[in-house]
Amino acid sequence: MMTCGPGSAIVLMGSFCLLRTRFLLRPFVPSAAMQRTYSLDVSPELVRNQAYIDGRWTSAAADFPVLDPASGALIARVADCGPAEAKQAVDAAYKAFHTWKQQTAKERSDLLRRWYELMVKHKDELARIVTFECGKPLPEALGEVGYSAGFLEWYSEEARRCYGDVVPSPFRDRKILLLKQPVGVASIITPWNFPSAMITRKVGAALAAGCTVVVKPAEDTPLSALALAQLADQAGIPAGVFNVVPCSREKTPAVGEVLCTDPLVAKVSFTGSTATGKILLRHAADTVKKVSMELGGNAPFIVFNSADVDKAVAGAMGSKFRNTGQTCVCSNRFLVQSGVHDAFVEKLAVAMDAQLRMGHGAEPGVTQGPLINARAAEKVVHQVEDAVSRGARVLRGGKRGEGSYMEPTLLTGVTTEMLCTKEETFGPLLPVIRFNTEREALAIANATDVGLAGYFFSQDVSQIWRVAEALETGMVGVNEGLLSTPEAAFGGVKQSGLGSEGSKYGIQEYLHIKYMCFGGLEA
């Protein structure tokens, strides 16, 4: 059962737990008497349902539902903004830019630091919002909030390190200076799978550089964005500097078009599918906006004969099943060399039996929440059916549960002709391809038009250097299945995107270089 309102608790019925057997992970649907209730248990001030524009909470003519993907229950109804509200937010951001860019780097740094401290203070509540609106298990949601806050901390420090250059001049009577200046208003369009971190990774850099922003969060997960707006307001971020415009799936194209075409917008940053990224690039091209895109992946995970198999299994579990397989850097294709193939598969199956448990993300011990919606589960089922029809074997899982739940699934006998190796799955499907030589593995790994992340396990130092340099990806995990951190550059090659986020390079995406020639300096 559920109640909803600005000051109410939100209680949801959980309906899944996991019955593990030696051979197969099976969802178990308990009787009504056994069902547990789950309470959002978040302070009312953090559960906002209006847009945040120019420092004010703003209603729209309509609203749209936000549902718990674990149960389908209504969490809240949120303002359904359209092009008019998007334009209002852009105008507010443009007006605020002219004062925000004049603040000193230290002043911007101090405000970002204050925002970071508020995130840390409210981390438990922010994590529960993440869990209830996107289904992520609570320990992972807490990890995301820490990761998200880390970008505000990092960029509060980087704000004071946007150095320009003084270049030695070939002329005696002039000096050459290269200045770093903020580009202006940035449109920030973010996905549902990391509803907090994907905002701060972009916004932290933008605000540190002196830009102002309009955020359009994913329609599935607007509550995390609005909670961040509440904390930004408490931190003292000036009106118009940080704006949030939520909208439904139906209004997303029109709102996105405004955010990518308005002449007052100087920069567009998007994380999402490659297909959508191409549409936004076309919109941004007419006014030649600066863009950064973090798009789809099809990450290879390679296990060579020299690998420590136990470490490779642990890496595979983290890389594949984090957020139930719904991350852009999830391993999608598992290539295992013949000498360790059988041992790897056997140990992986044991690890899946022991470590994976499906259920509501608020349930203690749950590691696998639901997929974001029924369409996502249907895609995984389709890939499994395609693989089986082409000769693959299901060793674990393979079936869909109720709603948007999907069993963690292990396939062997997989070939490169199967859909699960050609398409990004975004679900808990682990397909294993056997290979014989390093050259063969690299050919398979690089035979794709995307290149976000790649992983491999080896203890051969020469091989490590060869493979790391040969993989056509923007990021490489060597003997490691988890690689994201605010200090490192995050970005892909090929059709996986443009630009980098995080690290000292992320802030450069929101700056342009102005060349100043200072002449008339004769002695």
CSV table of N, CA, C and O in Angstrom, one decimal, residues 379-492:
chain,number,residue,atom,x,y,z
A,379,LYS,N,14.0,-7.1,-23.5
A,379,LYS,CA,15.2,-7.1,-24.3
A,379,LYS,C,16.1,-8.2,-23.9
A,379,LYS,O,16.7,-8.9,-24.8
A,380,VAL,N,16.3,-8.4,-22.6
A,380,VAL,CA,17.2,-9.5,-22.1
A,380,VAL,C,16.6,-10.8,-22.5
A,380,VAL,O,17.4,-11.7,-23.0
A,381,VAL,N,15.3,-11.0,-22.3
A,381,VAL,CA,14.7,-12.3,-22.7
A,381,VAL,C,14.9,-12.5,-24.2
A,381,VAL,O,15.2,-13.7,-24.6
A,382,HIS,N,14.8,-11.5,-25.0
A,382,HIS,CA,14.9,-11.7,-26.5
A,382,HIS,C,16.4,-12.1,-26.8
A,382,HIS,O,16.6,-13.0,-27.6
A,383,GLN,N,17.3,-11.5,-26.1
A,383,GLN,CA,18.7,-11.9,-26.4
A,383,GLN,C,19.0,-13.3,-25.9
A,383,GLN,O,19.7,-14.1,-26.6
A,384,VAL,N,18.4,-13.7,-24.8
A,384,VAL,CA,18.6,-15.1,-24.4
A,384,VAL,C,18.0,-16.1,-25.4
A,384,VAL,O,18.6,-17.1,-25.8
A,385,GLU,N,16.8,-15.8,-25.8
A,385,GLU,CA,16.1,-16.7,-26.7
A,385,GLU,C,16.9,-16.8,-28.0
A,385,GLU,O,17.0,-17.9,-28.6
A,386,ASP,N,17.4,-15.7,-28.5
A,386,ASP,CA,18.2,-15.7,-29.8
A,386,ASP,C,19.4,-16.5,-29.6
A,386,ASP,O,19.7,-17.3,-30.5
A,387,ALA,N,20.1,-16.4,-28.5
A,387,ALA,CA,21.3,-17.1,-28.3
A,387,ALA,C,21.1,-18.6,-28.2
A,387,ALA,O,21.8,-19.5,-28.8
A,388,VAL,N,20.0,-19.0,-27.5
A,388,VAL,CA,19.7,-20.4,-27.3
A,388,VAL,C,19.3,-21.0,-28.7
A,388,VAL,O,19.7,-22.1,-29.0
A,389,SER,N,18.6,-20.2,-29.5
A,389,SER,CA,18.2,-20.7,-30.8
A,389,SER,C,19.4,-20.9,-31.7
A,389,SER,O,19.3,-21.7,-32.7
A,390,ARG,N,20.5,-20.3,-31.4
A,390,ARG,CA,21.7,-20.4,-32.2
A,390,ARG,C,22.7,-21.4,-31.6
A,390,ARG,O,23.9,-21.4,-32.0
A,391,GLY,N,22.3,-22.1,-30.5
A,391,GLY,CA,23.2,-23.1,-30.0
A,391,GLY,C,23.8,-22.8,-28.6
A,391,GLY,O,24.5,-23.7,-28.1
A,392,ALA,N,23.5,-21.7,-28.0
A,392,ALA,CA,24.1,-21.4,-26.7
A,392,ALA,C,23.4,-22.2,-25.6
A,392,ALA,O,22.2,-22.6,-25.8
A,393,ARG,N,24.1,-22.4,-24.5
A,393,ARG,CA,23.5,-23.2,-23.4
A,393,ARG,C,23.3,-22.3,-22.2
A,393,ARG,O,24.1,-21.5,-21.8
A,394,VAL,N,22.1,-22.4,-21.5
A,394,VAL,CA,21.8,-21.7,-20.3
A,394,VAL,C,22.3,-22.5,-19.1
A,394,VAL,O,21.8,-23.5,-18.8
A,395,LEU,N,23.3,-22.0,-18.4
A,395,LEU,CA,23.8,-22.6,-17.2
A,395,LEU,C,23.2,-22.1,-15.9
A,395,LEU,O,23.2,-22.8,-14.9
A,396,ARG,N,22.8,-20.9,-15.9
A,396,ARG,CA,22.1,-20.3,-14.8
A,396,ARG,C,21.1,-19.3,-15.3
A,396,ARG,O,21.3,-18.6,-16.2
A,397,GLY,N,20.0,-19.3,-14.5
A,397,GLY,CA,18.9,-18.3,-14.8
A,397,GLY,C,18.3,-18.5,-16.2
A,397,GLY,O,17.9,-19.6,-16.5
A,398,GLY,N,18.0,-17.4,-16.9
A,398,GLY,CA,17.5,-17.5,-18.2
A,398,GLY,C,16.0,-17.1,-18.3
A,398,GLY,O,15.5,-17.0,-19.4
A,399,LYS,N,15.4,-16.9,-17.1
A,399,LYS,CA,13.9,-16.7,-17.2
A,399,LYS,C,13.6,-15.3,-16.6
A,399,LYS,O,14.3,-14.8,-15.8
A,400,ARG,N,12.5,-14.8,-17.0
A,400,ARG,CA,12.0,-13.5,-16.5
A,400,ARG,C,11.1,-13.7,-15.3
A,400,ARG,O,10.3,-14.6,-15.3
A,401,GLY,N,11.2,-12.9,-14.3
A,401,GLY,CA,10.3,-12.9,-13.2
A,401,GLY,C,9.1,-12.0,-13.4
A,401,GLY,O,8.9,-11.6,-14.6
A,402,GLU,N,8.4,-11.7,-12.4
A,402,GLU,CA,7.2,-10.8,-12.5
A,402,GLU,C,7.7,-9.4,-12.7
A,402,GLU,O,8.8,-9.0,-12.3
A,403,GLY,N,6.9,-8.6,-13.3
A,403,GLY,CA,7.2,-7.2,-13.5
A,403,GLY,C,8.5,-7.0,-14.4
A,403,GLY,O,8.5,-7.6,-15.4
A,404,SER,N,9.4,-6.3,-13.9
A,404,SER,CA,10.7,-6.1,-14.6
A,404,SER,C,11.9,-6.9,-14.1
A,404,SER,O,13.0,-6.5,-14.3
A,405,TYR,N,11.6,-7.9,-13.3
A,405,TYR,CA,12.7,-8.7,-12.8
A,405,TYR,C,13.2,-9.7,-13.8
A,405,TYR,O,12.4,-10.2,-14.6
A,406,MET,N,14.5,-9.9,-13.8
A,406,MET,CA,15.1,-10.8,-14.7
A,406,MET,C,16.2,-11.6,-14.0
A,406,MET,O,17.0,-11.1,-13.3
A,407,GLU,N,16.1,-13.0,-14.1
A,407,GLU,CA,17.1,-13.8,-13.4
A,407,GLU,C,18.5,-13.5,-13.9
A,407,GLU,O,18.7,-13.4,-15.2
A,408,PRO,N,19.5,-13.4,-13.1
A,408,PRO,CA,20.9,-13.4,-13.5
A,408,PRO,C,21.2,-14.6,-14.4
A,408,PRO,O,20.9,-15.7,-13.9
A,409,THR,N,21.7,-14.4,-15.6
A,409,THR,CA,21.8,-15.5,-16.5
A,409,THR,C,23.2,-15.7,-17.0
A,409,THR,O,23.9,-14.8,-17.4
A,410,LEU,N,23.6,-17.0,-17.1
A,410,LEU,CA,25.0,-17.4,-17.6
A,410,LEU,C,24.8,-18.2,-18.8
A,410,LEU,O,24.1,-19.3,-18.7
A,411,LEU,N,25.4,-17.8,-19.9
A,411,LEU,CA,25.3,-18.6,-21.2
A,411,LEU,C,26.7,-19.0,-21.6
A,411,LEU,O,27.7,-18.3,-21.4
A,412,THR,N,26.8,-20.2,-22.1
A,412,THR,CA,28.1,-20.7,-22.7
A,412,THR,C,27.8,-21.1,-24.1
A,412,THR,O,26.6,-21.2,-24.5
A,413,GLY,N,28.9,-21.4,-24.8
A,413,GLY,CA,28.7,-21.8,-26.2
A,413,GLY,C,28.3,-20.6,-27.1
A,413,GLY,O,27.6,-20.8,-28.1
A,414,VAL,N,28.6,-19.4,-26.7
A,414,VAL,CA,28.2,-18.2,-27.3
A,414,VAL,C,29.1,-17.9,-28.5
A,414,VAL,O,30.3,-18.1,-28.4
A,415,THR,N,28.5,-17.4,-29.6
A,415,THR,CA,29.3,-17.0,-30.8
A,415,THR,C,29.0,-15.5,-31.1
A,415,THR,O,28.1,-14.9,-30.6
A,416,THR,N,29.9,-15.0,-32.0
A,416,THR,CA,29.8,-13.6,-32.3
A,416,THR,C,28.6,-13.3,-33.2
A,416,THR,O,28.3,-12.1,-33.5
A,417,GLU,N,27.9,-14.3,-33.6
A,417,GLU,CA,26.7,-14.1,-34.5
A,417,GLU,C,25.4,-13.8,-33.6
A,417,GLU,O,24.4,-13.5,-34.2
A,418,MET,N,25.5,-14.0,-32.3
A,418,MET,CA,24.4,-13.9,-31.5
A,418,MET,C,24.1,-12.4,-31.1
A,418,MET,O,25.1,-11.6,-30.9
A,419,LEU,N,22.9,-12.0,-30.9
A,419,LEU,CA,22.5,-10.6,-30.6
A,419,LEU,C,23.2,-10.1,-29.3
A,419,LEU,O,23.6,-9.0,-29.2
A,420,CYS,N,23.4,-11.0,-28.3
A,420,CYS,CA,23.9,-10.6,-27.0
A,420,CYS,C,25.4,-10.1,-27.2
A,420,CYS,O,25.9,-9.5,-26.2
A,421,THR,N,26.0,-10.4,-28.3
A,421,THR,CA,27.4,-9.9,-28.5
A,421,THR,C,27.4,-8.7,-29.4
A,421,THR,O,28.5,-8.0,-29.5
A,422,LYS,N,26.3,-8.4,-30.0
A,422,LYS,CA,26.3,-7.3,-31.0
A,422,LYS,C,25.6,-6.1,-30.4
A,422,LYS,O,25.9,-4.9,-30.8
A,423,GLU,N,24.7,-6.3,-29.4
A,423,GLU,CA,23.9,-5.2,-28.8
A,423,GLU,C,24.3,-5.0,-27.3
A,423,GLU,O,24.6,-6.0,-26.7
A,424,GLU,N,24.3,-3.8,-26.9
A,424,GLU,CA,24.4,-3.6,-25.4
A,424,GLU,C,23.2,-4.1,-24.7
A,424,GLU,O,22.1,-3.7,-25.0
A,425,THR,N,23.4,-5.0,-23.8
A,425,THR,CA,22.3,-5.7,-23.1
A,425,THR,C,21.6,-4.8,-22.1
A,425,THR,O,20.4,-4.7,-22.1
A,426,PHE,N,22.3,-4.2,-21.2
A,426,PHE,CA,21.8,-3.5,-20.1
A,426,PHE,C,20.9,-4.3,-19.2
A,426,PHE,O,19.8,-4.0,-18.9
A,427,GLY,N,21.4,-5.5,-18.8
A,427,GLY,CA,20.7,-6.4,-18.0
A,427,GLY,C,21.7,-7.5,-17.5
A,427,GLY,O,22.8,-7.6,-17.9
A,428,PRO,N,21.2,-8.4,-16.6
A,428,PRO,CA,22.0,-9.4,-15.9
A,428,PRO,C,22.3,-10.6,-16.8
A,428,PRO,O,22.1,-11.7,-16.4
A,429,LEU,N,22.8,-10.4,-18.0
A,429,LEU,CA,23.1,-11.5,-18.9
A,429,LEU,C,24.6,-11.6,-19.1
A,429,LEU,O,25.2,-10.6,-19.5
A,430,LEU,N,25.2,-12.8,-18.8
A,430,LEU,CA,26.6,-12.9,-19.0
A,430,LEU,C,26.9,-14.0,-20.0
A,430,LEU,O,26.9,-15.2,-19.7
A,431,PRO,N,27.2,-13.6,-21.2
A,431,PRO,CA,27.5,-14.6,-22.3
A,431,PRO,C,29.0,-14.9,-22.4
A,431,PRO,O,29.8,-13.9,-22.5
A,432,VAL,N,29.4,-16.1,-22.5
A,432,VAL,CA,30.8,-16.5,-22.5
A,432,VAL,C,31.2,-17.1,-23.9
A,432,VAL,O,30.6,-18.0,-24.4
A,433,ILE,N,32.2,-16.5,-24.5
A,433,ILE,CA,32.8,-16.9,-25.8
A,433,ILE,C,34.1,-17.5,-25.5
A,433,ILE,O,35.0,-16.9,-24.9
A,434,ARG,N,34.4,-18.7,-26.0
A,434,ARG,CA,35.7,-19.3,-25.9
A,434,ARG,C,36.6,-18.8,-27.0
A,434,ARG,O,36.1,-18.7,-28.2
A,435,PHE,N,37.9,-18.5,-26.7
A,435,PHE,CA,38.8,-18.2,-27.8
A,435,PHE,C,40.1,-18.9,-27.5
A,435,PHE,O,40.4,-19.4,-26.5
A,436,ASN,N,41.0,-18.9,-28.6
A,436,ASN,CA,42.3,-19.6,-28.5
A,436,ASN,C,43.5,-18.7,-28.4
A,436,ASN,O,44.4,-19.1,-27.7
A,437,THR,N,43.5,-17.6,-29.2
A,437,THR,CA,44.7,-16.8,-29.2
A,437,THR,C,44.5,-15.4,-28.9
A,437,THR,O,43.3,-14.9,-29.0
A,438,GLU,N,45.5,-14.7,-28.4
A,438,GLU,CA,45.4,-13.2,-28.1
A,438,GLU,C,44.9,-12.5,-29.3
A,438,GLU,O,44.1,-11.6,-29.2
A,439,ARG,N,45.4,-12.8,-30.5
A,439,ARG,CA,45.0,-12.1,-31.7
A,439,ARG,C,43.5,-12.3,-31.9
A,439,ARG,O,42.8,-11.3,-32.3
A,440,GLU,N,43.0,-13.5,-31.7
A,440,GLU,CA,41.6,-13.7,-31.9
A,440,GLU,C,40.8,-12.9,-31.0
A,440,GLU,O,39.7,-12.3,-31.3
A,441,ALA,N,41.2,-12.9,-29.7
A,441,ALA,CA,40.4,-12.1,-28.7
A,441,ALA,C,40.4,-10.6,-29.0
A,441,ALA,O,39.3,-10.0,-28.9
A,442,LEU,N,41.5,-10.1,-29.4
A,442,LEU,CA,41.5,-8.6,-29.8
A,442,LEU,C,40.6,-8.4,-31.0
A,442,LEU,O,39.9,-7.3,-31.1
A,443,ALA,N,40.6,-9.3,-32.0
A,443,ALA,CA,39.8,-9.1,-33.2
A,443,ALA,C,38.3,-9.1,-32.8
A,443,ALA,O,37.5,-8.2,-33.3
A,444,ILE,N,37.9,-10.0,-31.9
A,444,ILE,CA,36.5,-10.0,-31.4
A,444,ILE,C,36.2,-8.8,-30.6
A,444,ILE,O,35.2,-8.1,-30.8
A,445,ALA,N,37.1,-8.4,-29.7
A,445,ALA,CA,36.8,-7.3,-28.8
A,445,ALA,C,36.7,-6.0,-29.6
A,445,ALA,O,35.8,-5.1,-29.2
A,446,ASN,N,37.4,-5.8,-30.6
A,446,ASN,CA,37.4,-4.5,-31.4
A,446,ASN,C,36.4,-4.5,-32.5
A,446,ASN,O,36.3,-3.5,-33.2
A,447,ALA,N,35.7,-5.6,-32.7
A,447,ALA,CA,34.8,-5.7,-33.9
A,447,ALA,C,33.5,-5.1,-33.5
A,447,ALA,O,32.4,-5.7,-33.6
A,448,THR,N,33.5,-3.8,-33.2
A,448,THR,CA,32.3,-3.1,-32.8
A,448,THR,C,32.5,-1.6,-33.1
A,448,THR,O,33.6,-1.1,-33.2
A,449,ASP,N,31.4,-0.9,-33.3
A,449,ASP,CA,31.5,0.5,-33.7
A,449,ASP,C,31.4,1.4,-32.4
A,449,ASP,O,31.4,2.7,-32.5
A,450,VAL,N,31.5,0.8,-31.2
A,450,VAL,CA,31.5,1.6,-30.0
A,450,VAL,C,32.8,1.2,-29.2
A,450,VAL,O,33.4,0.1,-29.5
A,451,GLY,N,33.2,2.0,-28.3
A,451,GLY,CA,34.4,1.7,-27.5
A,451,GLY,C,34.5,2.5,-26.2
A,451,GLY,O,35.3,3.5,-26.1
A,452,LEU,N,33.6,2.2,-25.3
A,452,LEU,CA,33.6,2.9,-24.0
A,452,LEU,C,34.6,2.3,-23.0
A,452,LEU,O,35.7,2.9,-22.7
A,453,ALA,N,34.4,1.1,-22.5
A,453,ALA,CA,35.3,0.5,-21.6
A,453,ALA,C,35.6,-1.0,-22.0
A,453,ALA,O,34.9,-1.6,-22.8
A,454,GLY,N,36.7,-1.5,-21.6
A,454,GLY,CA,37.1,-2.8,-21.8
A,454,GLY,C,37.9,-3.3,-20.6
A,454,GLY,O,38.5,-2.5,-19.8
A,455,TYR,N,37.9,-4.6,-20.4
A,455,TYR,CA,38.5,-5.2,-19.2
A,455,TYR,C,39.3,-6.5,-19.6
A,455,TYR,O,38.9,-7.2,-20.6
A,456,PHE,N,40.4,-6.8,-19.0
A,456,PHE,CA,41.0,-8.1,-19.2
A,456,PHE,C,41.9,-8.5,-18.0
A,456,PHE,O,42.3,-7.6,-17.2
A,457,PHE,N,42.0,-9.8,-17.8
A,457,PHE,CA,42.8,-10.3,-16.7
A,457,PHE,C,43.9,-11.1,-17.3
A,457,PHE,O,43.7,-12.0,-18.1
A,458,SER,N,45.1,-10.8,-16.8
A,458,SER,CA,46.4,-11.5,-17.3
A,458,SER,C,47.4,-11.2,-16.2
A,458,SER,O,47.4,-10.1,-15.6
A,459,GLN,N,48.4,-12.1,-16.1
A,459,GLN,CA,49.5,-11.9,-15.2
A,459,GLN,C,50.8,-11.8,-16.1
A,459,GLN,O,51.9,-11.8,-15.5
A,460,ASP,N,50.7,-11.8,-17.4
A,460,ASP,CA,51.8,-11.7,-18.3
A,460,ASP,C,52.1,-10.2,-18.6
A,460,ASP,O,51.2,-9.5,-19.2
A,461,VAL,N,53.2,-9.6,-18.0
A,461,VAL,CA,53.4,-8.2,-18.1
A,461,VAL,C,53.4,-7.7,-19.6
A,461,VAL,O,52.9,-6.7,-19.9
A,462,SER,N,54.1,-8.4,-20.4
A,462,SER,CA,54.2,-8.1,-21.8
A,462,SER,C,52.8,-8.1,-22.5
A,462,SER,O,52.5,-7.1,-23.2
A,463,GLN,N,52.0,-9.1,-22.2
A,463,GLN,CA,50.7,-9.1,-22.7
A,463,GLN,C,49.8,-8.0,-22.2
A,463,GLN,O,49.0,-7.4,-23.0
A,464,ILE,N,50.0,-7.6,-20.9
A,464,ILE,CA,49.2,-6.5,-20.4
A,464,ILE,C,49.4,-5.3,-21.2
A,464,ILE,O,48.5,-4.6,-21.5
A,465,TRP,N,50.7,-4.9,-21.5
A,465,TRP,CA,50.9,-3.7,-22.3
A,465,TRP,C,50.4,-3.8,-23.7
A,465,TRP,O,49.8,-2.9,-24.2
A,466,ARG,N,50.6,-5.0,-24.3
A,466,ARG,CA,50.1,-5.2,-25.7
A,466,ARG,C,48.6,-5.0,-25.8
A,466,ARG,O,48.1,-4.2,-26.6
A,467,VAL,N,47.9,-5.7,-24.9
A,467,VAL,CA,46.4,-5.7,-25.0
A,467,VAL,C,45.8,-4.3,-24.5
A,467,VAL,O,44.9,-3.8,-25.2
A,468,ALA,N,46.4,-3.7,-23.5
A,468,ALA,CA,45.9,-2.4,-23.0
A,468,ALA,C,46.0,-1.4,-24.2
A,468,ALA,O,45.1,-0.6,-24.3
A,469,GLU,N,47.1,-1.4,-24.9
A,469,GLU,CA,47.3,-0.5,-26.0
A,469,GLU,C,46.4,-0.8,-27.2
A,469,GLU,O,46.0,0.1,-28.0
A,470,ALA,N,46.2,-2.1,-27.4
A,470,ALA,CA,45.4,-2.5,-28.6
A,470,ALA,C,43.9,-2.4,-28.5
A,470,ALA,O,43.2,-2.3,-29.5
A,471,LEU,N,43.4,-2.5,-27.3
A,471,LEU,CA,41.9,-2.4,-27.1
A,471,LEU,C,41.4,-1.0,-27.6
A,471,LEU,O,42.0,0.0,-27.1
A,472,GLU,N,40.4,-1.0,-28.4
A,472,GLU,CA,39.9,0.2,-29.0
A,472,GLU,C,38.8,0.7,-28.0
A,472,GLU,O,37.6,0.7,-28.4
A,473,THR,N,39.2,1.2,-26.9
A,473,THR,CA,38.2,1.7,-25.9
A,473,THR,C,38.8,2.9,-25.2
A,473,THR,O,40.0,3.1,-25.2
A,474,GLY,N,38.0,3.7,-24.6
A,474,GLY,CA,38.5,4.9,-23.9
A,474,GLY,C,39.0,4.6,-22.5
A,474,GLY,O,39.7,5.4,-22.0
A,475,MET,N,38.6,3.5,-22.0
A,475,MET,CA,39.0,3.1,-20.6
A,475,MET,C,39.3,1.6,-20.6
A,475,MET,O,38.6,0.8,-21.3
A,476,VAL,N,40.3,1.2,-19.8
A,476,VAL,CA,40.7,-0.2,-19.8
A,476,VAL,C,40.9,-0.6,-18.3
A,476,VAL,O,41.7,0.1,-17.6
A,477,GLY,N,40.3,-1.6,-17.9
A,477,GLY,CA,40.5,-2.2,-16.5
A,477,GLY,C,41.4,-3.4,-16.7
A,477,GLY,O,41.0,-4.4,-17.3
A,478,VAL,N,42.6,-3.3,-16.1
A,478,VAL,CA,43.5,-4.4,-16.1
A,478,VAL,C,43.5,-5.1,-14.7
A,478,VAL,O,43.8,-4.5,-13.7
A,479,ASN,N,43.1,-6.4,-14.7
A,479,ASN,CA,42.9,-7.1,-13.5
A,479,ASN,C,42.0,-6.4,-12.5
A,479,ASN,O,42.2,-6.4,-11.3
A,480,GLU,N,41.0,-5.7,-13.0
A,480,GLU,CA,40.1,-4.9,-12.2
A,480,GLU,C,38.8,-4.8,-13.0
A,480,GLU,O,38.7,-4.4,-14.2
A,481,GLY,N,37.6,-5.0,-12.3
A,481,GLY,CA,36.3,-4.9,-12.9
A,481,GLY,C,35.6,-3.7,-12.7
A,481,GLY,O,34.5,-3.4,-13.3
A,482,LEU,N,36.1,-2.8,-11.8
A,482,LEU,CA,35.4,-1.6,-11.5
A,482,LEU,C,36.4,-0.5,-11.6
A,482,LEU,O,37.4,-0.5,-10.9
A,483,LEU,N,36.1,0.5,-12.4
A,483,LEU,CA,37.2,1.5,-12.7
A,483,LEU,C,36.8,3.0,-12.5
A,483,LEU,O,37.6,3.9,-12.7
A,484,SER,N,35.5,3.3,-12.2
A,484,SER,CA,35.1,4.7,-12.1
A,484,SER,C,35.5,5.3,-10.8
A,484,SER,O,35.4,4.8,-9.7
A,485,THR,N,36.0,6.6,-10.9
A,485,THR,CA,36.4,7.4,-9.8
A,485,THR,C,36.4,8.8,-10.3
A,485,THR,O,36.8,9.1,-11.4
A,486,PRO,N,36.1,9.8,-9.4
A,486,PRO,CA,36.1,11.2,-9.9
A,486,PRO,C,37.5,11.7,-10.3
A,486,PRO,O,37.6,12.6,-11.2
A,487,GLU,N,38.6,11.0,-9.9
A,487,GLU,CA,39.9,11.5,-10.2
A,487,GLU,C,40.3,11.1,-11.6
A,487,GLU,O,41.3,11.6,-12.1
A,488,ALA,N,39.6,10.1,-12.2
A,488,ALA,CA,40.0,9.6,-13.5
A,488,ALA,C,39.2,10.1,-14.6
A,488,ALA,O,38.0,10.4,-14.4
A,489,ALA,N,39.7,10.2,-15.8
A,489,ALA,CA,39.0,10.6,-17.0
A,489,ALA,C,38.0,9.5,-17.5
A,489,ALA,O,38.5,8.4,-17.7
A,490,PHE,N,36.8,9.9,-17.7
A,490,PHE,CA,35.7,8.9,-18.1
A,490,PHE,C,35.3,9.3,-19.5
A,490,PHE,O,34.7,10.4,-19.7
A,491,GLY,N,35.4,8.5,-20.5
A,491,GLY,CA,35.0,8.8,-21.8
A,491,GLY,C,35.3,7.6,-22.8
A,491,GLY,O,36.1,6.8,-22.5
A,492,GLY,N,34.7,7.7,-24.0
A,492,GLY,CA,34.9,6.6,-24.9
A,492,GLY,C,35.4,7.1,-26.2
A,492,GLY,O,35.6,8.3,-26.5
